[in-house]
């Protein structure tokens, strides 16, 4: 082995992650790194959960489900491509670094705390999903079902801790390892989702998917197509509208990498969700169950019944590939709070928090609600960044205000973030439909934050002017 290759092996990981500087040309990556990562991240363990929850928690089915998924996922891809990626490939900075240039250190500490914490809870739900696969493998261990909210025993806790340690190790190795894991696992996982659907259709002796996807419950009216559309579009709002994926897409050579999320949206958030929904339909219809019986089954048992050991392995790996990039982002958020931490140390901290969250199934079993609230909290910050990057010069505002004013606190950014959230919080408590589908709040909050920043940035900050 040459001296050069030896040197590369021993280069500290944080120096190669460029947390506080532009990604240099030598580190840019081709399209395969992004298509594989997005396919692996979004063809994932939580897809086994979300598909059934559409039927079980929202009572959606048939054409509303299929058309809502197709339209919503198309909007998500377009958002990544035309809102997130152009900024990522021009600035080549993490969200956290770029936000600090706009809003100041104090703002970023607050945002990173919430951002990292919510990412940890999301990754924790993925660990929960993976853990349910051990139920059939370890018959003496009680694992959560769709109705669980608390840890189900010591065996469950040990499973979650073990999974969390492995996922944290991979995320701590850096973006390149995260992308490689997703690229290897994604094609096989997608085939297992399809296999589950084909097995279920064979057992029910029909190929009429629309007829099968009838609501499991009929006592809800959450908007049908519109509920599914907004959820599919905005379940990843923190990543695209909220600009968290600047941290990933800053490595892209060209803006066309912004099409890569299509691999995850249409394979994972469309086909995989539908395949997983069929698993619940089979369980309810063929096993003689009702809504209560469906809530009492664990995800692991449901997948094992359809695809056996291969399906269980898929559940484990799928949760892993999704948690890895989520933990990577959470680690960057915590490092943004505490720059003295290396990225590895920050990722280990995030891994410990997400493992703790994974012990509690409530985060996973309320996932439809959680991701809507999570997007509503985080996405408006992306609107502030969007306005600063594209509109500030046109409206005579100071771009990167905090950098030009010696790191001062940008109160305009804080108010633009907090006021739409306050209105959204009121709407969440005042309107039952919004409480049932929190994803409805994301777009009004994002637009509101952008408009507020245009107004407040004009009058509130004191310091250098645009001139």
Tab-separated table of N, CA and C in Angstrom, residues 126-224:
chain	number	residue	atom	x	y	z
A	126	UNK	N	-37.870	4.492	13.505
A	126	UNK	CA	-37.349	3.504	12.558
A	126	UNK	C	-36.714	2.320	13.292
A	127	UNK	N	-36.051	2.610	14.412
A	127	UNK	CA	-35.523	1.524	15.231
A	127	UNK	C	-36.665	0.680	15.778
A	128	UNK	N	-37.753	1.337	16.180
A	128	UNK	CA	-38.926	0.604	16.660
A	128	UNK	C	-39.434	-0.361	15.605
A	129	UNK	N	-39.551	0.124	14.374
A	129	UNK	CA	-40.049	-0.718	13.288
A	129	UNK	C	-39.130	-1.925	13.088
A	130	UNK	N	-37.821	-1.682	13.027
A	130	UNK	CA	-36.881	-2.791	12.861
A	130	UNK	C	-37.001	-3.790	14.007
A	131	UNK	N	-37.176	-3.274	15.204
A	131	UNK	CA	-37.250	-4.150	16.372
A	131	UNK	C	-38.428	-5.098	16.357
A	132	UNK	N	-39.547	-4.680	15.743
A	132	UNK	CA	-40.723	-5.563	15.722
A	132	UNK	C	-40.453	-6.851	14.956
A	133	UNK	N	-39.449	-6.857	14.082
A	133	UNK	CA	-39.135	-8.059	13.312
A	133	UNK	C	-38.600	-9.177	14.198
A	134	UNK	N	-38.126	-8.831	15.391
A	134	UNK	CA	-37.569	-9.856	16.267
A	134	UNK	C	-38.650	-10.616	17.029
A	135	UNK	N	-39.908	-10.161	16.967
A	135	UNK	CA	-40.987	-10.871	17.642
A	135	UNK	C	-41.101	-12.317	17.186
A	136	UNK	N	-41.289	-12.566	15.866
A	136	UNK	CA	-41.351	-13.951	15.400
A	136	UNK	C	-40.026	-14.702	15.539
A	137	UNK	N	-38.901	-13.979	15.499
A	137	UNK	CA	-37.598	-14.636	15.611
A	137	UNK	C	-37.285	-15.052	17.045
A	138	UNK	N	-37.811	-14.287	18.003
A	138	UNK	CA	-37.586	-14.572	19.424
A	138	UNK	C	-38.948	-14.668	20.104
A	139	UNK	N	-39.612	-15.821	20.020
A	139	UNK	CA	-41.001	-15.960	20.493
A	139	UNK	C	-41.214	-15.548	21.943
A	140	UNK	N	-40.188	-15.618	22.762
A	140	UNK	CA	-40.372	-15.253	24.163
A	140	UNK	C	-40.331	-13.764	24.431
A	141	UNK	N	-40.012	-12.978	23.405
A	141	UNK	CA	-39.894	-11.529	23.569
A	141	UNK	C	-41.177	-10.848	23.105
A	142	UNK	N	-41.706	-9.984	23.941
A	142	UNK	CA	-42.905	-9.230	23.586
A	142	UNK	C	-42.495	-7.950	22.857
A	143	UNK	N	-42.991	-7.798	21.624
A	143	UNK	CA	-42.685	-6.596	20.842
A	143	UNK	C	-43.953	-5.773	20.672
A	144	UNK	N	-43.824	-4.474	20.353
A	144	UNK	CA	-45.007	-3.609	20.258
A	144	UNK	C	-45.938	-3.993	19.111
A	145	UNK	N	-47.216	-3.657	19.275
A	145	UNK	CA	-48.193	-3.763	18.188
A	145	UNK	C	-48.665	-2.365	17.812
A	146	UNK	N	-49.649	-2.290	16.913
A	146	UNK	CA	-50.108	-0.985	16.431
A	146	UNK	C	-50.742	-0.139	17.534
A	147	UNK	N	-51.113	-0.764	18.630
A	147	UNK	CA	-51.735	-0.015	19.720
A	147	UNK	C	-50.800	0.316	20.861
A	148	UNK	N	-49.517	-0.070	20.750
A	148	UNK	CA	-48.559	0.122	21.849
A	148	UNK	C	-48.026	1.548	21.893
A	149	UNK	N	-47.728	1.995	23.099
A	149	UNK	CA	-47.113	3.310	23.284
A	149	UNK	C	-45.892	3.262	24.185
A	150	UNK	N	-45.788	2.236	25.058
A	150	UNK	CA	-44.707	2.135	26.031
A	150	UNK	C	-43.843	0.906	25.749
A	151	UNK	N	-42.621	0.856	26.311
A	151	UNK	CA	-41.778	-0.334	26.146
A	151	UNK	C	-42.505	-1.586	26.607
A	152	UNK	N	-42.256	-2.683	25.927
A	152	UNK	CA	-43.007	-3.919	26.191
A	152	UNK	C	-42.214	-4.947	26.982
A	153	UNK	N	-41.051	-4.575	27.523
A	153	UNK	CA	-40.314	-5.515	28.348
A	153	UNK	C	-38.810	-5.375	28.182
A	154	UNK	N	-38.074	-6.112	29.023
A	154	UNK	CA	-36.619	-6.050	28.999
A	154	UNK	C	-36.059	-6.538	27.670
A	155	UNK	N	-36.625	-7.623	27.138
A	155	UNK	CA	-36.144	-8.146	25.864
A	155	UNK	C	-36.255	-7.113	24.758
A	156	UNK	N	-37.380	-6.405	24.740
A	156	UNK	CA	-37.583	-5.345	23.750
A	156	UNK	C	-36.527	-4.258	23.897
A	157	UNK	N	-36.244	-3.864	25.132
A	157	UNK	CA	-35.257	-2.808	25.366
A	157	UNK	C	-33.871	-3.228	24.874
A	158	UNK	N	-33.487	-4.477	25.094
A	158	UNK	CA	-32.184	-4.958	24.645
A	158	UNK	C	-32.092	-4.980	23.123
A	159	UNK	N	-33.185	-5.351	22.467
A	159	UNK	CA	-33.215	-5.349	21.003
A	159	UNK	C	-32.995	-3.937	20.466
A	160	UNK	N	-33.702	-2.977	21.026
A	160	UNK	CA	-33.604	-1.591	20.562
A	160	UNK	C	-32.201	-1.038	20.797
A	161	UNK	N	-31.631	-1.332	21.952
A	161	UNK	CA	-30.285	-0.830	22.253
A	161	UNK	C	-29.269	-1.405	21.270
A	162	UNK	N	-29.393	-2.693	20.946
A	162	UNK	CA	-28.484	-3.310	19.989
A	162	UNK	C	-28.619	-2.709	18.599
A	163	UNK	N	-29.861	-2.535	18.144
A	163	UNK	CA	-30.087	-1.934	16.829
A	163	UNK	C	-29.581	-0.494	16.793
A	164	UNK	N	-29.844	0.250	17.852
A	164	UNK	CA	-29.403	1.638	17.895
A	164	UNK	C	-27.892	1.765	17.822
A	165	UNK	N	-27.178	0.847	18.463
A	165	UNK	CA	-25.719	0.895	18.433
A	165	UNK	C	-25.187	0.658	17.024
A	166	UNK	N	-25.767	-0.307	16.318
A	166	UNK	CA	-25.312	-0.599	14.953
A	166	UNK	C	-25.608	0.575	14.029
A	167	UNK	N	-26.820	1.131	14.123
A	167	UNK	CA	-27.194	2.244	13.255
A	167	UNK	C	-26.326	3.473	13.520
A	168	UNK	N	-26.025	3.725	14.775
A	168	UNK	CA	-25.188	4.872	15.123
A	168	UNK	C	-23.774	4.704	14.573
A	169	UNK	N	-23.257	3.500	14.644
A	169	UNK	CA	-21.907	3.228	14.125
A	169	UNK	C	-21.820	3.553	12.639
A	170	UNK	N	-22.825	3.127	11.862
A	170	UNK	CA	-22.807	3.377	10.421
A	170	UNK	C	-22.921	4.873	10.143
A	171	UNK	N	-23.839	5.551	10.823
A	171	UNK	CA	-24.015	6.992	10.602
A	171	UNK	C	-22.762	7.764	10.964
A	172	UNK	N	-22.045	7.310	11.996
A	172	UNK	CA	-20.841	8.012	12.436
A	172	UNK	C	-19.695	7.886	11.440
A	173	UNK	N	-19.773	6.923	10.545
A	173	UNK	CA	-18.707	6.741	9.563
A	173	UNK	C	-18.729	7.813	8.478
A	174	UNK	N	-19.833	8.574	8.373
A	174	UNK	CA	-19.879	9.669	7.414
A	174	UNK	C	-20.791	9.407	6.225
A	175	UNK	N	-20.953	10.466	5.412
A	175	UNK	CA	-21.927	10.405	4.318
A	175	UNK	C	-21.613	9.302	3.317
A	176	UNK	N	-20.351	9.097	2.993
A	176	UNK	CA	-20.007	8.117	1.968
A	176	UNK	C	-20.462	6.718	2.354
A	177	UNK	N	-20.271	6.349	3.615
A	177	UNK	CA	-20.692	5.034	4.087
A	177	UNK	C	-22.209	4.953	4.123
A	178	UNK	N	-22.854	6.029	4.569
A	178	UNK	CA	-24.319	6.060	4.597
A	178	UNK	C	-24.887	5.819	3.199
A	179	UNK	N	-24.339	6.529	2.201
A	179	UNK	CA	-24.817	6.386	0.828
A	179	UNK	C	-24.573	4.973	0.299
A	180	UNK	N	-23.413	4.386	0.641
A	180	UNK	CA	-23.074	3.055	0.140
A	180	UNK	C	-24.036	2.005	0.688
A	181	UNK	N	-24.398	2.109	1.966
A	181	UNK	CA	-25.335	1.156	2.567
A	181	UNK	C	-26.685	1.221	1.866
A	182	UNK	N	-27.174	2.444	1.615
A	182	UNK	CA	-28.458	2.594	0.939
A	182	UNK	C	-28.437	2.040	-0.467
A	183	UNK	N	-27.334	2.279	-1.184
A	183	UNK	CA	-27.243	1.823	-2.573
A	183	UNK	C	-27.253	0.301	-2.668
A	184	UNK	N	-26.623	-0.370	-1.701
A	184	UNK	CA	-26.571	-1.829	-1.710
A	184	UNK	C	-27.914	-2.432	-1.330
A	185	UNK	N	-28.570	-1.852	-0.333
A	185	UNK	CA	-29.769	-2.477	0.229
A	185	UNK	C	-31.046	-2.181	-0.539
A	186	UNK	N	-31.134	-1.020	-1.195
A	186	UNK	CA	-32.404	-0.564	-1.753
A	186	UNK	C	-33.036	-1.527	-2.757
A	187	UNK	N	-32.321	-2.038	-3.761
A	187	UNK	CA	-32.994	-2.896	-4.739
A	187	UNK	C	-33.606	-4.147	-4.119
A	188	UNK	N	-32.874	-4.770	-3.209
A	188	UNK	CA	-33.384	-5.986	-2.577
A	188	UNK	C	-34.613	-5.679	-1.724
A	189	UNK	N	-34.590	-4.580	-0.969
A	189	UNK	CA	-35.727	-4.252	-0.116
A	189	UNK	C	-36.981	-4.017	-0.940
A	190	UNK	N	-36.836	-3.336	-2.051
A	190	UNK	CA	-38.000	-3.069	-2.885
A	190	UNK	C	-38.610	-4.378	-3.393
A	191	UNK	N	-37.773	-5.326	-3.764
A	191	UNK	CA	-38.276	-6.620	-4.232
A	191	UNK	C	-39.033	-7.352	-3.135
A	192	UNK	N	-38.596	-7.205	-1.881
A	192	UNK	CA	-39.307	-7.855	-0.778
A	192	UNK	C	-40.679	-7.221	-0.579
A	193	UNK	N	-40.769	-5.896	-0.698
A	193	UNK	CA	-42.084	-5.248	-0.619
A	193	UNK	C	-43.020	-5.815	-1.692
A	194	UNK	N	-42.511	-5.912	-2.906
A	194	UNK	CA	-43.334	-6.473	-3.982
A	194	UNK	C	-43.716	-7.919	-3.686
A	195	UNK	N	-42.762	-8.680	-3.155
A	195	UNK	CA	-43.047	-10.075	-2.846
A	195	UNK	C	-44.165	-10.191	-1.816
A	196	UNK	N	-44.138	-9.329	-0.791
A	196	UNK	CA	-45.211	-9.338	0.210
A	196	UNK	C	-46.571	-9.101	-0.449
A	197	UNK	N	-46.607	-8.126	-1.358
A	197	UNK	CA	-47.878	-7.817	-2.028
A	197	UNK	C	-48.345	-8.993	-2.881
A	198	UNK	N	-47.440	-9.601	-3.648
A	198	UNK	CA	-47.825	-10.714	-4.505
A	198	UNK	C	-48.303	-11.909	-3.682
A	199	UNK	N	-47.635	-12.172	-2.559
A	199	UNK	CA	-48.058	-13.280	-1.691
A	199	UNK	C	-49.466	-13.026	-1.158
A	200	UNK	N	-49.700	-11.797	-0.707
A	200	UNK	CA	-51.016	-11.450	-0.164
A	200	UNK	C	-52.094	-11.561	-1.242
A	201	UNK	N	-51.814	-11.045	-2.444
A	201	UNK	CA	-52.792	-11.140	-3.526
A	201	UNK	C	-53.069	-12.598	-3.867
A	202	UNK	N	-52.027	-13.421	-3.838
A	202	UNK	CA	-52.230	-14.836	-4.100
A	202	UNK	C	-53.088	-15.496	-3.043
A	203	UNK	N	-52.867	-15.154	-1.785
A	203	UNK	CA	-53.656	-15.739	-0.706
A	203	UNK	C	-55.113	-15.298	-0.761
A	204	UNK	N	-55.342	-14.074	-1.240
A	204	UNK	CA	-56.722	-13.581	-1.323
A	204	UNK	C	-57.347	-13.874	-2.685
A	205	UNK	N	-56.554	-14.494	-3.570
A	205	UNK	CA	-57.044	-14.955	-4.876
A	205	UNK	C	-57.702	-13.835	-5.690
A	206	UNK	N	-57.006	-12.701	-5.749
A	206	UNK	CA	-57.515	-11.590	-6.546
A	206	UNK	C	-56.355	-10.671	-6.908
A	207	UNK	N	-56.513	-9.938	-7.994
A	207	UNK	CA	-55.549	-8.893	-8.365
A	207	UNK	C	-56.209	-7.522	-8.392
A	208	UNK	N	-57.429	-7.435	-7.893
A	208	UNK	CA	-58.162	-6.172	-7.872
A	208	UNK	C	-57.719	-5.359	-6.658
A	209	UNK	N	-56.614	-4.634	-6.821
A	209	UNK	CA	-56.036	-3.887	-5.710
A	209	UNK	C	-56.996	-2.806	-5.226
A	210	UNK	N	-57.675	-2.139	-6.146
A	210	UNK	CA	-58.587	-1.072	-5.759
A	210	UNK	C	-59.720	-1.595	-4.879
A	211	UNK	N	-60.210	-2.769	-5.204
A	211	UNK	CA	-61.285	-3.349	-4.396
A	211	UNK	C	-60.787	-3.725	-3.014
A	212	UNK	N	-59.547	-4.192	-2.946
A	212	UNK	CA	-58.989	-4.603	-1.659
A	212	UNK	C	-58.714	-3.417	-0.747
A	213	UNK	N	-58.281	-2.292	-1.331
A	213	UNK	CA	-57.890	-1.137	-0.530
A	213	UNK	C	-59.098	-0.314	-0.099
A	214	UNK	N	-60.043	-0.977	0.516
A	214	UNK	CA	-61.172	-0.281	1.115
A	214	UNK	C	-60.808	0.117	2.532
A	215	UNK	N	-61.392	1.188	3.061
A	215	UNK	CA	-61.029	1.621	4.411
A	215	UNK	C	-61.298	0.537	5.455
A	216	UNK	N	-60.379	0.375	6.371
A	216	UNK	CA	-60.573	-0.563	7.476
A	216	UNK	C	-61.598	-0.010	8.448
A	217	UNK	N	-61.692	1.300	8.510
A	217	UNK	CA	-62.695	1.944	9.367
A	217	UNK	C	-63.385	3.033	8.569
A	218	UNK	N	-64.637	3.278	8.871
A	218	UNK	CA	-65.431	4.237	8.087
A	218	UNK	C	-65.955	5.384	8.937
A	219	UNK	N	-65.412	5.548	10.144
A	219	UNK	CA	-65.907	6.581	11.059
A	219	UNK	C	-65.088	7.858	10.992
A	220	UNK	N	-64.239	7.988	9.959
A	220	UNK	CA	-63.368	9.151	9.854
A	220	UNK	C	-63.579	9.864	8.526
A	221	UNK	N	-63.400	11.180	8.535
A	221	UNK	CA	-63.426	11.964	7.299
A	221	UNK	C	-62.311	12.996	7.397
A	222	UNK	N	-61.130	12.625	6.886
A	222	UNK	CA	-59.959	13.495	7.022
A	222	UNK	C	-59.586	14.166	5.706
A	223	UNK	N	-60.405	13.995	4.689
A	223	UNK	CA	-60.131	14.667	3.429
A	223	UNK	C	-59.786	13.745	2.283
A	224	UNK	N	-59.714	12.427	2.528
A	224	UNK	CA	-59.496	11.481	1.447
A	224	UNK	C	-58.245	11.781	0.640
